[in-house]
């Protein structure tokens, strides 16, 4: 019985952590206001709801390999984001897909 409980807890944590990861996944820009993007997963099921994630851009954010290139980001663009660290919402680099 304890072994089943431990296995269940480990599987639950794996699912939770995989859902919250900042792995380089394709995202679509839903909105942009100044240096803030609101993004959602690019692969969406129309019958499901998705949380929109806030991403902060800085003057040092690299877009498509170039600095000071933030003007190329528009609503509807499919992008991949690299974050400063796993717990952050600040983008180090962004690549258009």
PDB file of N, CA and C in Angstrom:
ATOM      1  N   UNK A   1       0.817  -1.208   0.000  1.00  0.00           N
ATOM      2  CA  UNK A   1       0.000   0.000   0.000  1.00  0.00           C
ATOM      3  C   UNK A   1       0.858   1.269   0.000  1.00  0.00           C
ATOM      4  N   UNK A   2       1.894   1.368   0.859  1.00  0.00           N
ATOM      5  CA  UNK A   2       2.723   2.576   0.828  1.00  0.00           C
ATOM      6  C   UNK A   2       3.419   2.770  -0.522  1.00  0.00           C
ATOM      7  N   UNK A   3       3.797   1.671  -1.167  1.00  0.00           N
ATOM      8  CA  UNK A   3       4.463   1.767  -2.457  1.00  0.00           C
ATOM      9  C   UNK A   3       3.514   2.367  -3.503  1.00  0.00           C
ATOM     10  N   UNK A   4       2.255   1.999  -3.488  1.00  0.00           N
ATOM     11  CA  UNK A   4       1.276   2.548  -4.434  1.00  0.00           C
ATOM     12  C   UNK A   4       1.062   4.035  -4.170  1.00  0.00           C
ATOM     13  N   UNK A   5       1.006   4.405  -2.902  1.00  0.00           N
ATOM     14  CA  UNK A   5       0.823   5.813  -2.543  1.00  0.00           C
ATOM     15  C   UNK A   5       2.020   6.647  -3.021  1.00  0.00           C
ATOM     16  N   UNK A   6       3.222   6.155  -2.807  1.00  0.00           N
ATOM     17  CA  UNK A   6       4.425   6.875  -3.233  1.00  0.00           C
ATOM     18  C   UNK A   6       4.449   7.001  -4.753  1.00  0.00           C
ATOM     19  N   UNK A   7       4.121   5.928  -5.447  1.00  0.00           N
ATOM     20  CA  UNK A   7       4.091   5.963  -6.905  1.00  0.00           C
ATOM     21  C   UNK A   7       3.054   6.960  -7.415  1.00  0.00           C
ATOM     22  N   UNK A   8       1.904   6.993  -6.786  1.00  0.00           N
ATOM     23  CA  UNK A   8       0.851   7.935  -7.170  1.00  0.00           C
ATOM     24  C   UNK A   8       1.302   9.376  -6.967  1.00  0.00           C
ATOM     25  N   UNK A   9       1.944   9.643  -5.841  1.00  0.00           N
ATOM     26  CA  UNK A   9       2.434  10.995  -5.557  1.00  0.00           C
ATOM     27  C   UNK A   9       3.499  11.398  -6.576  1.00  0.00           C
ATOM     28  N   UNK A  10       4.427  10.511  -6.886  1.00  0.00           N
ATOM     29  CA  UNK A  10       5.475  10.812  -7.856  1.00  0.00           C
ATOM     30  C   UNK A  10       4.895  11.077  -9.242  1.00  0.00           C
ATOM     31  N   UNK A  11       3.923  10.294  -9.640  1.00  0.00           N
ATOM     32  CA  UNK A  11       3.296  10.503 -10.949  1.00  0.00           C
ATOM     33  C   UNK A  11       2.554  11.838 -10.980  1.00  0.00           C
ATOM     34  N   UNK A  12       1.902  12.194  -9.883  1.00  0.00           N
ATOM     35  CA  UNK A  12       1.184  13.467  -9.815  1.00  0.00           C
ATOM     36  C   UNK A  12       2.147  14.634  -9.944  1.00  0.00           C
ATOM     37  N   UNK A  13       3.273  14.562  -9.244  1.00  0.00           N
ATOM     38  CA  UNK A  13       4.272  15.636  -9.327  1.00  0.00           C
ATOM     39  C   UNK A  13       4.854  15.735 -10.735  1.00  0.00           C
ATOM     40  N   UNK A  14       5.040  14.620 -11.394  1.00  0.00           N
ATOM     41  CA  UNK A  14       5.564  14.639 -12.750  1.00  0.00           C
ATOM     42  C   UNK A  14       4.607  15.371 -13.684  1.00  0.00           C
ATOM     43  N   UNK A  15       3.329  15.108 -13.558  1.00  0.00           N
ATOM     44  CA  UNK A  15       2.323  15.769 -14.389  1.00  0.00           C
ATOM     45  C   UNK A  15       2.281  17.262 -14.086  1.00  0.00           C
ATOM     46  N   UNK A  16       2.308  17.616 -12.810  1.00  0.00           N
ATOM     47  CA  UNK A  16       2.259  19.028 -12.421  1.00  0.00           C
ATOM     48  C   UNK A  16       3.489  19.761 -12.929  1.00  0.00           C
ATOM     49  N   UNK A  17       4.660  19.199 -12.732  1.00  0.00           N
ATOM     50  CA  UNK A  17       5.888  19.866 -13.164  1.00  0.00           C
ATOM     51  C   UNK A  17       5.981  19.968 -14.675  1.00  0.00           C
ATOM     52  N   UNK A  18       5.513  18.980 -15.392  1.00  0.00           N
ATOM     53  CA  UNK A  18       5.573  19.056 -16.854  1.00  0.00           C
ATOM     54  C   UNK A  18       4.618  20.118 -17.380  1.00  0.00           C
ATOM     55  N   UNK A  19       3.523  20.354 -16.700  1.00  0.00           N
ATOM     56  CA  UNK A  19       2.577  21.383 -17.127  1.00  0.00           C
ATOM     57  C   UNK A  19       3.084  22.781 -16.839  1.00  0.00           C
ATOM     58  N   UNK A  20       3.997  22.920 -15.883  1.00  0.00           N
ATOM     59  CA  UNK A  20       4.488  24.230 -15.482  1.00  0.00           C
ATOM     60  C   UNK A  20       5.875  24.537 -16.006  1.00  0.00           C
ATOM     61  N   UNK A  21       6.413  23.718 -16.833  1.00  0.00           N
ATOM     62  CA  UNK A  21       7.795  23.904 -17.259  1.00  0.00           C
ATOM     63  C   UNK A  21       7.923  25.049 -18.254  1.00  0.00           C
ATOM     64  N   UNK A  22       9.111  25.611 -18.310  1.00  0.00           N
ATOM     65  CA  UNK A  22       9.419  26.674 -19.257  1.00  0.00           C
ATOM     66  C   UNK A  22      10.303  26.135 -20.363  1.00  0.00           C
ATOM     67  N   UNK A  23      10.013  24.958 -20.814  1.00  0.00           N
ATOM     68  CA  UNK A  23      10.776  24.360 -21.900  1.00  0.00           C
ATOM     69  C   UNK A  23      10.473  25.143 -23.165  1.00  0.00           C
ATOM     70  N   UNK A  24      11.438  25.197 -24.058  1.00  0.00           N
ATOM     71  CA  UNK A  24      11.247  25.917 -25.315  1.00  0.00           C
ATOM     72  C   UNK A  24      10.125  25.267 -26.120  1.00  0.00           C
ATOM     73  N   UNK A  25       8.921  25.766 -25.933  1.00  0.00           N
ATOM     74  CA  UNK A  25       7.758  25.268 -26.650  1.00  0.00           C
ATOM     75  C   UNK A  25       7.248  26.362 -27.567  1.00  0.00           C
ATOM     76  N   UNK A  26       6.627  25.972 -28.644  1.00  0.00           N
ATOM     77  CA  UNK A  26       6.056  26.955 -29.553  1.00  0.00           C
ATOM     78  C   UNK A  26       4.853  27.611 -28.895  1.00  0.00           C
ATOM     79  N   UNK A  27       4.809  28.927 -29.006  1.00  0.00           N
ATOM     80  CA  UNK A  27       3.712  29.708 -28.444  1.00  0.00           C
ATOM     81  C   UNK A  27       3.220  30.682 -29.491  1.00  0.00           C
ATOM     82  N   UNK A  28       2.005  31.160 -29.305  1.00  0.00           N
ATOM     83  CA  UNK A  28       1.457  32.183 -30.194  1.00  0.00           C
ATOM     84  C   UNK A  28       1.226  33.441 -29.355  1.00  0.00           C
ATOM     85  N   UNK A  29       1.568  34.601 -29.936  1.00  0.00           N
ATOM     86  CA  UNK A  29       1.370  35.871 -29.238  1.00  0.00           C
ATOM     87  C   UNK A  29      -0.108  36.236 -29.326  1.00  0.00           C
ATOM     88  N   UNK A  30      -0.754  36.316 -28.170  1.00  0.00           N
ATOM     89  CA  UNK A  30      -2.174  36.668 -28.103  1.00  0.00           C
ATOM     90  C   UNK A  30      -2.369  38.178 -27.998  1.00  0.00           C
ATOM     91  N   UNK A  31      -1.432  38.861 -27.311  1.00  0.00           N
ATOM     92  CA  UNK A  31      -1.536  40.308 -27.122  1.00  0.00           C
ATOM     93  C   UNK A  31      -0.144  40.849 -26.825  1.00  0.00           C
ATOM     94  N   UNK A  32       0.061  42.108 -27.135  1.00  0.00           N
ATOM     95  CA  UNK A  32       1.322  42.770 -26.809  1.00  0.00           C
ATOM     96  C   UNK A  32       1.020  44.202 -26.410  1.00  0.00           C
ATOM     97  N   UNK A  33       1.562  44.592 -25.268  1.00  0.00           N
ATOM     98  CA  UNK A  33       1.437  45.972 -24.804  1.00  0.00           C
ATOM     99  C   UNK A  33       2.809  46.406 -24.313  1.00  0.00           C
ATOM    100  N   UNK A  34       3.466  47.254 -25.070  1.00  0.00           N
ATOM    101  CA  UNK A  34       4.801  47.713 -24.708  1.00  0.00           C
ATOM    102  C   UNK A  34       5.788  46.563 -24.694  1.00  0.00           C
ATOM    103  N   UNK A  35       6.422  46.348 -23.552  1.00  0.00           N
ATOM    104  CA  UNK A  35       7.415  45.280 -23.414  1.00  0.00           C
ATOM    105  C   UNK A  35       6.840  44.029 -22.758  1.00  0.00           C
ATOM    106  N   UNK A  36       5.542  43.846 -22.864  1.00  0.00           N
ATOM    107  CA  UNK A  36       4.896  42.673 -22.287  1.00  0.00           C
ATOM    108  C   UNK A  36       4.125  41.922 -23.369  1.00  0.00           C
ATOM    109  N   UNK A  37       4.376  40.609 -23.433  1.00  0.00           N
ATOM    110  CA  UNK A  37       3.636  39.727 -24.339  1.00  0.00           C
ATOM    111  C   UNK A  37       2.722  38.846 -23.517  1.00  0.00           C
ATOM    112  N   UNK A  38       1.577  38.513 -24.059  1.00  0.00           N
ATOM    113  CA  UNK A  38       0.712  37.488 -23.482  1.00  0.00           C
ATOM    114  C   UNK A  38       0.669  36.379 -24.518  1.00  0.00           C
ATOM    115  N   UNK A  39       1.114  35.196 -24.109  1.00  0.00           N
ATOM    116  CA  UNK A  39       1.242  34.084 -25.042  1.00  0.00           C
ATOM    117  C   UNK A  39       0.399  32.899 -24.601  1.00  0.00           C
ATOM    118  N   UNK A  40       0.084  32.040 -25.567  1.00  0.00           N
ATOM    119  CA  UNK A  40      -0.646  30.796 -25.318  1.00  0.00           C
ATOM    120  C   UNK A  40       0.034  29.706 -26.148  1.00  0.00           C
ATOM    121  N   UNK A  41      -0.217  28.439 -25.826  1.00  0.00           N
ATOM    122  CA  UNK A  41       0.358  27.357 -26.638  1.00  0.00           C
ATOM    123  C   UNK A  41      -0.080  27.486 -28.091  1.00  0.00           C
ATOM    124  N   UNK A  42       0.817  27.180 -29.019  1.00  0.00           N
ATOM    125  CA  UNK A  42       0.457  27.306 -30.436  1.00  0.00           C
ATOM    126  C   UNK A  42      -0.421  26.156 -30.904  1.00  0.00           C
ATOM    127  N   UNK A  43      -0.295  24.992 -30.277  1.00  0.00           N
ATOM    128  CA  UNK A  43      -1.147  23.843 -30.614  1.00  0.00           C
ATOM    129  C   UNK A  43      -2.290  23.782 -29.620  1.00  0.00           C
ATOM    130  N   UNK A  44      -3.456  24.216 -30.043  1.00  0.00           N
ATOM    131  CA  UNK A  44      -4.600  24.267 -29.146  1.00  0.00           C
ATOM    132  C   UNK A  44      -5.756  23.452 -29.695  1.00  0.00           C
ATOM    133  N   UNK A  45      -6.461  22.817 -28.784  1.00  0.00           N
ATOM    134  CA  UNK A  45      -7.697  22.133 -29.113  1.00  0.00           C
ATOM    135  C   UNK A  45      -8.817  23.161 -28.955  1.00  0.00           C
ATOM    136  N   UNK A  46      -9.614  23.426 -29.980  1.00  0.00           N
ATOM    137  CA  UNK A  46     -10.649  24.460 -29.904  1.00  0.00           C
ATOM    138  C   UNK A  46     -11.681  24.226 -28.795  1.00  0.00           C
ATOM    139  N   UNK A  47     -11.785  23.009 -28.309  1.00  0.00           N
ATOM    140  CA  UNK A  47     -12.773  22.719 -27.279  1.00  0.00           C
ATOM    141  C   UNK A  47     -12.198  22.832 -25.866  1.00  0.00           C
ATOM    142  N   UNK A  48     -10.927  23.232 -25.744  1.00  0.00           N
ATOM    143  CA  UNK A  48     -10.307  23.387 -24.439  1.00  0.00           C
ATOM    144  C   UNK A  48      -9.962  24.853 -24.206  1.00  0.00           C
ATOM    145  N   UNK A  49      -9.801  25.210 -22.918  1.00  0.00           N
ATOM    146  CA  UNK A  49      -9.390  26.560 -22.555  1.00  0.00           C
ATOM    147  C   UNK A  49      -7.924  26.524 -22.126  1.00  0.00           C
ATOM    148  N   UNK A  50      -7.203  27.609 -22.402  1.00  0.00           N
ATOM    149  CA  UNK A  50      -5.790  27.693 -22.079  1.00  0.00           C
ATOM    150  C   UNK A  50      -5.509  28.961 -21.287  1.00  0.00           C
ATOM    151  N   UNK A  51      -4.598  28.858 -20.338  1.00  0.00           N
ATOM    152  CA  UNK A  51      -4.175  30.028 -19.591  1.00  0.00           C
ATOM    153  C   UNK A  51      -3.199  30.819 -20.445  1.00  0.00           C
ATOM    154  N   UNK A  52      -3.358  32.121 -20.446  1.00  0.00           N
ATOM    155  CA  UNK A  52      -2.445  32.990 -21.163  1.00  0.00           C
ATOM    156  C   UNK A  52      -1.321  33.360 -20.207  1.00  0.00           C
ATOM    157  N   UNK A  53      -0.090  33.269 -20.682  1.00  0.00           N
ATOM    158  CA  UNK A  53       1.088  33.515 -19.853  1.00  0.00           C
ATOM    159  C   UNK A  53       1.668  34.880 -20.195  1.00  0.00           C
ATOM    160  N   UNK A  54       2.078  35.632 -19.171  1.00  0.00           N
ATOM    161  CA  UNK A  54       2.695  36.940 -19.363  1.00  0.00           C
ATOM    162  C   UNK A  54       4.209  36.781 -19.470  1.00  0.00           C
ATOM    163  N   UNK A  55       4.803  37.409 -20.476  1.00  0.00           N
ATOM    164  CA  UNK A  55       6.246  37.356 -20.694  1.00  0.00           C
ATOM    165  C   UNK A  55       6.762  38.784 -20.804  1.00  0.00           C
ATOM    166  N   UNK A  56       7.815  39.084 -20.046  1.00  0.00           N
ATOM    167  CA  UNK A  56       8.409  40.417 -20.059  1.00  0.00           C
ATOM    168  C   UNK A  56       9.615  40.446 -20.982  1.00  0.00           C
ATOM    169  N   UNK A  57       9.669  41.458 -21.829  1.00  0.00           N
ATOM    170  CA  UNK A  57      10.796  41.669 -22.719  1.00  0.00           C
ATOM    171  C   UNK A  57      11.660  42.785 -22.143  1.00  0.00           C
ATOM    172  N   UNK A  58      12.965  42.694 -22.339  1.00  0.00           N
ATOM    173  CA  UNK A  58      13.865  43.746 -21.887  1.00  0.00           C
ATOM    174  C   UNK A  58      14.667  44.257 -23.085  1.00  0.00           C
ATOM    175  N   UNK A  59      15.423  45.286 -22.869  1.00  0.00           N
ATOM    176  CA  UNK A  59      16.249  45.819 -23.954  1.00  0.00           C
ATOM    177  C   UNK A  59      17.327  44.831 -24.378  1.00  0.00           C
ATOM    178  N   UNK A  60      17.622  43.837 -23.525  1.00  0.00           N
ATOM    179  CA  UNK A  60      18.629  42.841 -23.874  1.00  0.00           C
ATOM    180  C   UNK A  60      18.022  41.560 -24.450  1.00  0.00           C
ATOM    181  N   UNK A  61      16.691  41.507 -24.614  1.00  0.00           N
ATOM    182  CA  UNK A  61      16.057  40.339 -25.232  1.00  0.00           C
ATOM    183  C   UNK A  61      16.467  40.266 -26.707  1.00  0.00           C
ATOM    184  N   UNK A  62      16.969  39.110 -27.113  1.00  0.00           N
ATOM    185  CA  UNK A  62      17.405  38.886 -28.491  1.00  0.00           C
ATOM    186  C   UNK A  62      16.240  38.292 -29.278  1.00  0.00           C
ATOM    187  N   UNK A  63      15.907  38.880 -30.425  1.00  0.00           N
ATOM    188  CA  UNK A  63      14.834  38.374 -31.284  1.00  0.00           C
ATOM    189  C   UNK A  63      15.450  37.958 -32.614  1.00  0.00           C
ATOM    190  N   UNK A  64      15.287  36.690 -32.939  1.00  0.00           N
ATOM    191  CA  UNK A  64      15.821  36.128 -34.187  1.00  0.00           C
ATOM    192  C   UNK A  64      17.320  36.417 -34.353  1.00  0.00           C
ATOM    193  N   UNK A  65      18.047  36.349 -33.234  1.00  0.00           N
ATOM    194  CA  UNK A  65      19.494  36.510 -33.266  1.00  0.00           C
ATOM    195  C   UNK A  65      19.987  37.945 -33.254  1.00  0.00           C
ATOM    196  N   UNK A  66      19.089  38.909 -33.175  1.00  0.00           N
ATOM    197  CA  UNK A  66      19.496  40.311 -33.201  1.00  0.00           C
ATOM    198  C   UNK A  66      18.973  41.046 -31.977  1.00  0.00           C
ATOM    199  N   UNK A  67      19.783  41.965 -31.443  1.00  0.00           N
ATOM    200  CA  UNK A  67      19.325  42.790 -30.325  1.00  0.00           C
ATOM    201  C   UNK A  67      18.540  43.985 -30.884  1.00  0.00           C
ATOM    202  N   UNK A  68      17.763  44.631 -30.026  1.00  0.00           N
ATOM    203  CA  UNK A  68      16.937  45.779 -30.419  1.00  0.00           C
ATOM    204  C   UNK A  68      16.053  45.460 -31.632  1.00  0.00           C
ATOM    205  N   UNK A  69      15.476  44.280 -31.622  1.00  0.00           N
ATOM    206  CA  UNK A  69      14.660  43.812 -32.748  1.00  0.00           C
ATOM    207  C   UNK A  69      13.228  43.493 -32.277  1.00  0.00           C
ATOM    208  N   UNK A  70      12.800  44.126 -31.170  1.00  0.00           N
ATOM    209  CA  UNK A  70      11.500  43.825 -30.571  1.00  0.00           C
ATOM    210  C   UNK A  70      10.321  44.231 -31.461  1.00  0.00           C
ATOM    211  N   UNK A  71      10.523  45.171 -32.377  1.00  0.00           N
ATOM    212  CA  UNK A  71       9.429  45.632 -33.237  1.00  0.00           C
ATOM    213  C   UNK A  71       8.941  44.571 -34.212  1.00  0.00           C
ATOM    214  N   UNK A  72       9.681  43.484 -34.366  1.00  0.00           N
ATOM    215  CA  UNK A  72       9.264  42.421 -35.292  1.00  0.00           C
ATOM    216  C   UNK A  72       8.244  41.472 -34.669  1.00  0.00           C
ATOM    217  N   UNK A  73       7.922  41.645 -33.380  1.00  0.00           N
ATOM    218  CA  UNK A  73       6.965  40.769 -32.690  1.00  0.00           C
ATOM    219  C   UNK A  73       5.555  41.334 -32.816  1.00  0.00           C
ATOM    220  N   UNK A  74       4.644  40.512 -33.352  1.00  0.00           N
ATOM    221  CA  UNK A  74       3.267  40.953 -33.581  1.00  0.00           C
ATOM    222  C   UNK A  74       2.286  39.891 -33.091  1.00  0.00           C
ATOM    223  N   UNK A  75       1.066  40.327 -32.774  1.00  0.00           N
ATOM    224  CA  UNK A  75       0.002  39.408 -32.370  1.00  0.00           C
ATOM    225  C   UNK A  75      -0.208  38.388 -33.487  1.00  0.00           C
ATOM    226  N   UNK A  76      -0.279  37.115 -33.100  1.00  0.00           N
ATOM    227  CA  UNK A  76      -0.475  36.031 -34.056  1.00  0.00           C
ATOM    228  C   UNK A  76       0.809  35.325 -34.446  1.00  0.00           C
ATOM    229  N   UNK A  77       1.962  35.919 -34.148  1.00  0.00           N
ATOM    230  CA  UNK A  77       3.240  35.277 -34.460  1.00  0.00           C
ATOM    231  C   UNK A  77       3.426  34.012 -33.627  1.00  0.00           C
ATOM    232  N   UNK A  78       3.968  32.971 -34.245  1.00  0.00           N
ATOM    233  CA  UNK A  78       4.321  31.743 -33.534  1.00  0.00           C
ATOM    234  C   UNK A  78       5.806  31.853 -33.190  1.00  0.00           C
ATOM    235  N   UNK A  79       6.120  31.726 -31.904  1.00  0.00           N
ATOM    236  CA  UNK A  79       7.472  31.958 -31.430  1.00  0.00           C
ATOM    237  C   UNK A  79       7.912  30.868 -30.461  1.00  0.00           C
ATOM    238  N   UNK A  80       9.222  30.797 -30.250  1.00  0.00           N
ATOM    239  CA  UNK A  80       9.809  29.966 -29.205  1.00  0.00           C
ATOM    240  C   UNK A  80      10.589  30.908 -28.305  1.00  0.00           C
ATOM    241  N   UNK A  81      10.431  30.753 -26.982  1.00  0.00           N
ATOM    242  CA  UNK A  81      11.041  31.666 -26.027  1.00  0.00           C
ATOM    243  C   UNK A  81      12.036  30.920 -25.158  1.00  0.00           C
ATOM    244  N   UNK A  82      13.189  31.540 -24.924  1.00  0.00           N
ATOM    245  CA  UNK A  82      14.147  31.051 -23.937  1.00  0.00           C
ATOM    246  C   UNK A  82      14.092  32.031 -22.773  1.00  0.00           C
ATOM    247  N   UNK A  83      13.866  31.507 -21.566  1.00  0.00           N
ATOM    248  CA  UNK A  83      13.702  32.340 -20.381  1.00  0.00           C
ATOM    249  C   UNK A  83      15.014  32.498 -19.621  1.00  0.00           C
ATOM    250  N   UNK A  84      15.068  33.539 -18.749  1.00  0.00           N
ATOM    251  CA  UNK A  84      16.274  33.781 -17.960  1.00  0.00           C
ATOM    252  C   UNK A  84      16.566  32.622 -17.025  1.00  0.00           C
ATOM    253  N   UNK A  85      15.546  32.056 -16.420  1.00  0.00           N
ATOM    254  CA  UNK A  85      15.668  30.843 -15.617  1.00  0.00           C
ATOM    255  C   UNK A  85      14.293  30.201 -15.531  1.00  0.00           C
ATOM    256  N   UNK A  86      14.210  28.957 -15.072  1.00  0.00           N
ATOM    257  CA  UNK A  86      12.929  28.231 -15.096  1.00  0.00           C
ATOM    258  C   UNK A  86      11.787  28.890 -14.329  1.00  0.00           C
ATOM    259  N   UNK A  87      12.093  29.723 -13.321  1.00  0.00           N
ATOM    260  CA  UNK A  87      11.030  30.323 -12.524  1.00  0.00           C
ATOM    261  C   UNK A  87      10.708  31.750 -12.945  1.00  0.00           C
ATOM    262  N   UNK A  88      11.239  32.187 -14.060  1.00  0.00           N
ATOM    263  CA  UNK A  88      11.090  33.572 -14.473  1.00  0.00           C
ATOM    264  C   UNK A  88      10.114  33.708 -15.636  1.00  0.00           C
ATOM    265  N   UNK A  89       9.652  34.931 -15.822  1.00  0.00           N
ATOM    266  CA  UNK A  89       8.812  35.225 -16.992  1.00  0.00           C
ATOM    267  C   UNK A  89       9.526  36.215 -17.907  1.00  0.00           C
ATOM    268  N   UNK A  90      10.825  36.419 -17.689  1.00  0.00           N
ATOM    269  CA  UNK A  90      11.603  37.331 -18.516  1.00  0.00           C
ATOM    270  C   UNK A  90      12.269  36.562 -19.658  1.00  0.00           C
ATOM    271  N   UNK A  91      12.111  37.062 -20.872  1.00  0.00           N
ATOM    272  CA  UNK A  91      12.632  36.387 -22.051  1.00  0.00           C
ATOM    273  C   UNK A  91      14.074  36.822 -22.320  1.00  0.00           C
ATOM    274  N   UNK A  92      14.948  35.826 -22.524  1.00  0.00           N
ATOM    275  CA  UNK A  92      16.327  36.091 -22.930  1.00  0.00           C
ATOM    276  C   UNK A  92      16.387  36.192 -24.446  1.00  0.00           C
ATOM    277  N   UNK A  93      15.733  35.242 -25.120  1.00  0.00           N
ATOM    278  CA  UNK A  93      15.715  35.266 -26.579  1.00  0.00           C
ATOM    279  C   UNK A  93      14.397  34.708 -27.101  1.00  0.00           C
ATOM    280  N   UNK A  94      14.029  35.184 -28.280  1.00  0.00           N
ATOM    281  CA  UNK A  94      12.797  34.763 -28.935  1.00  0.00           C
ATOM    282  C   UNK A  94      13.134  34.463 -30.390  1.00  0.00           C
ATOM    283  N   UNK A  95      12.575  33.367 -30.890  1.00  0.00           N
ATOM    284  CA  UNK A  95      12.783  32.985 -32.275  1.00  0.00           C
ATOM    285  C   UNK A  95      11.435  32.792 -32.944  1.00  0.00           C
ATOM    286  N   UNK A  96      11.252  33.431 -34.108  1.00  0.00           N
ATOM    287  CA  UNK A  96      10.036  33.193 -34.896  1.00  0.00           C
ATOM    288  C   UNK A  96      10.080  31.805 -35.501  1.00  0.00           C
ATOM    289  N   UNK A  97       8.955  31.155 -35.567  1.00  0.00           N
ATOM    290  CA  UNK A  97       8.856  29.820 -36.180  1.00  0.00           C
ATOM    291  C   UNK A  97       8.456  29.954 -37.621  1.00  0.00           C
TER     292      UNK A  97
END
